[in-house]
CSV table of C-alpha atoms in Angstrom, one decimal:
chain,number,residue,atom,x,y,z
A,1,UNK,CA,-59.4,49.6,19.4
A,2,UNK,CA,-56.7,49.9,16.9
A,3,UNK,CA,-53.5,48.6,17.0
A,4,UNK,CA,-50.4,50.9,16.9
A,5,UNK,CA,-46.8,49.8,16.5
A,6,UNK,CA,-44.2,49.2,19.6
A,7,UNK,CA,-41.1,51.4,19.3
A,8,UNK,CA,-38.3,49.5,22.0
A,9,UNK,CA,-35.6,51.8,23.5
A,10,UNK,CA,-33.9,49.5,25.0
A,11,UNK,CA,-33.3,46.3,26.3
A,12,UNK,CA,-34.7,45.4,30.3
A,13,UNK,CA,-34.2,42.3,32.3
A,14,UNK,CA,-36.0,41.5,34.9
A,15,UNK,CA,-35.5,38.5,36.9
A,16,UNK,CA,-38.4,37.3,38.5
A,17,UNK,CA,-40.8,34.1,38.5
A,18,UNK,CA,-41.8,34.5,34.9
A,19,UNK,CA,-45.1,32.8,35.0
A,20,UNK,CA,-46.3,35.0,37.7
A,21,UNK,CA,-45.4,38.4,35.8
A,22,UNK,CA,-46.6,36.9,32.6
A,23,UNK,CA,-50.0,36.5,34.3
A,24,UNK,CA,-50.0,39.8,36.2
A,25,UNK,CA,-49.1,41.7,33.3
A,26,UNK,CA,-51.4,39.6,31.2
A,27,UNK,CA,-54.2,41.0,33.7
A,28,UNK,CA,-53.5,44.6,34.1
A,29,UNK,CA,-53.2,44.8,30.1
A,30,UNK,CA,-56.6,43.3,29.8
A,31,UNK,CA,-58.3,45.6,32.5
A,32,UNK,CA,-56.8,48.7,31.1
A,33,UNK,CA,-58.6,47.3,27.3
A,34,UNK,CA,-61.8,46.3,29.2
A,35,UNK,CA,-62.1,50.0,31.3
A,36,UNK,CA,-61.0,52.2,28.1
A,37,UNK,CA,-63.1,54.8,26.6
A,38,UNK,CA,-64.2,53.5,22.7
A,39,UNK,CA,-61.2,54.1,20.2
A,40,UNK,CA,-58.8,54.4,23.3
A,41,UNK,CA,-55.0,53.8,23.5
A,42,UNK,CA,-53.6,52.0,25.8
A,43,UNK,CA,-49.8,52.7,26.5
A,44,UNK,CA,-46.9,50.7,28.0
A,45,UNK,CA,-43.8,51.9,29.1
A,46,UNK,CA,-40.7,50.7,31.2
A,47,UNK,CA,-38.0,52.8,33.2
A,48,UNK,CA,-35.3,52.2,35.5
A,49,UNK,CA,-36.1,54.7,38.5
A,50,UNK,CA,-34.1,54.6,42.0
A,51,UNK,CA,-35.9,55.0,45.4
A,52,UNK,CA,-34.4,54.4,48.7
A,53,UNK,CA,-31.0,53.6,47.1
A,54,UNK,CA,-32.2,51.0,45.0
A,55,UNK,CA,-32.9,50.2,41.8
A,56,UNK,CA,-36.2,49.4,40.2
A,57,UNK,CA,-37.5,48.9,36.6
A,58,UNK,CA,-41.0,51.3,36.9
A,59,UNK,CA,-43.3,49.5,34.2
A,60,UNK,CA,-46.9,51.4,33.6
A,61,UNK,CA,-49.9,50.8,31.9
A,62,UNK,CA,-52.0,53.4,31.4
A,63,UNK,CA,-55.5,53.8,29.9
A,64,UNK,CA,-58.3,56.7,29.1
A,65,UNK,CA,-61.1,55.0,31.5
A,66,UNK,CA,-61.6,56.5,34.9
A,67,UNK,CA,-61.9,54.2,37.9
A,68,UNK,CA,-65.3,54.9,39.8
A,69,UNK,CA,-65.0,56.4,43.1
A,70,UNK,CA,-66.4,53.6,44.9
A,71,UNK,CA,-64.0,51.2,43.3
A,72,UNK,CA,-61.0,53.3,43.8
A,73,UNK,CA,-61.0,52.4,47.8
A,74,UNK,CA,-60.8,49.1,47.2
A,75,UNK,CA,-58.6,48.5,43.8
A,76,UNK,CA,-56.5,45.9,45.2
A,77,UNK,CA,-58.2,44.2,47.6
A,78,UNK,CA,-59.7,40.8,47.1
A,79,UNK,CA,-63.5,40.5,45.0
A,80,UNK,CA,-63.5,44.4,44.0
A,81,UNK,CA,-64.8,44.5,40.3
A,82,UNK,CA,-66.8,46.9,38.1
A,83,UNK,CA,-69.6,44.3,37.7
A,84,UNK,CA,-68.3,43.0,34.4
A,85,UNK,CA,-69.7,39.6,33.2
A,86,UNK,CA,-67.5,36.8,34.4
A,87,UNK,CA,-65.0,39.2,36.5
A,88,UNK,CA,-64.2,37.4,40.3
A,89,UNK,CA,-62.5,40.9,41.2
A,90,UNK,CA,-59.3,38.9,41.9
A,91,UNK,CA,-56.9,40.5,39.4
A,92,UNK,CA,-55.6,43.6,41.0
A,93,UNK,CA,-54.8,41.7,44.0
A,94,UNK,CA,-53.3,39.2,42.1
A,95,UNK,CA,-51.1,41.6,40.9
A,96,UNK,CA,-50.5,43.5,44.0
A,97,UNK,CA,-49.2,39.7,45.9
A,98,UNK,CA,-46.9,39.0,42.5
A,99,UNK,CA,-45.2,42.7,43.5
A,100,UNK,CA,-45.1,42.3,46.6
A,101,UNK,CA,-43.6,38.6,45.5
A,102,UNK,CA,-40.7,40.1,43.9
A,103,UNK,CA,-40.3,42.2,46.9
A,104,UNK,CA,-41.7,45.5,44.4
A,105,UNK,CA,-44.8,47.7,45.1
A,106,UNK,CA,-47.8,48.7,42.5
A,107,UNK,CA,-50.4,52.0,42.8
A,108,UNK,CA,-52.5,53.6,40.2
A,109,UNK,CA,-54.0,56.8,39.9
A,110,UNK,CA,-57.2,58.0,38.0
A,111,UNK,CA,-58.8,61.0,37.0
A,112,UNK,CA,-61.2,62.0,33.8
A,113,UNK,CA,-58.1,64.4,32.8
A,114,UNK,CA,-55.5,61.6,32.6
A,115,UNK,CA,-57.2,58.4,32.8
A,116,UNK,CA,-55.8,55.7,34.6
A,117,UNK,CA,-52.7,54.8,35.4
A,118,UNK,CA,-50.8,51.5,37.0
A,119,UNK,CA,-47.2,51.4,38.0
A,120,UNK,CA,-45.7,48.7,39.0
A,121,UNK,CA,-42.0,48.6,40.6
A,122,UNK,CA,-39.9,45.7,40.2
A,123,UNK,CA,-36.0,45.7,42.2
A,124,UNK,CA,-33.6,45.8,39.7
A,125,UNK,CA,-31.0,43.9,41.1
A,126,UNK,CA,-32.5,41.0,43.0
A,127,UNK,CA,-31.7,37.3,42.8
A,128,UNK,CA,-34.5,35.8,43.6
A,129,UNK,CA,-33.8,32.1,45.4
């Protein structure tokens, strides 16, 4: 997998317990490398997007794997993994309880035309206490 250079747009802050985020994201990143096709690209991206009147920074990760069927039921729940050497199956559910956390939300979606995608949603304006 090749490296390709980062082009920022702009400037987001989210506030959050940074450890947790560092991890999750840490995570997803890896899974998306781990599941993509050889010579894949993985791509990052942040928005700000509003739902329900609020405010949320939309962060995805996508990849060119497909999630298999009988994974895709499961994705978040606890000890659901592809089988991979030394994988517990806890990271998507990690991730799901760090959004939830932060009082966001996270999905994906999968298909051999588009790959995979995660989104995670993080409130904009929350103070977290």
């Amino acid at each position: 997998m090749l490296g390709h250079p980062t082009h920022l747009k702009g400037e987001y802050v989210i506030l959050c317990e940074e450890a947790l985020v560092e991890i999750m994201f840490a995570n997803l990143i890896k899974h998306a490398i781990e599941a993509s096709l050889e010579g894949g690209i993985i791509r990052t991206s942040i928005d700000t997007v509003e739902w329900s009147e609020q405010d949320f920074h939309s962060i995805d990760i996508h990849n060119t794997g497909v999630v298999p069927l009988e994974i895709c039921e499961n994705f978040f729940k606890p000890y659901t993994t592809s089988g991979k050497d030394g994988g517990a199956g806890l990271g998507t559910h990690k991730a799901l309880l760090v959004a939830r956390t932060h009082k966001g939300y996270i999905r994906f979606t999968t298909s051999e035309d588009e790959g995979t995608n995660v989104t995670i949603h993080l409130p904009k304006n929350i103070v977290y206490e």
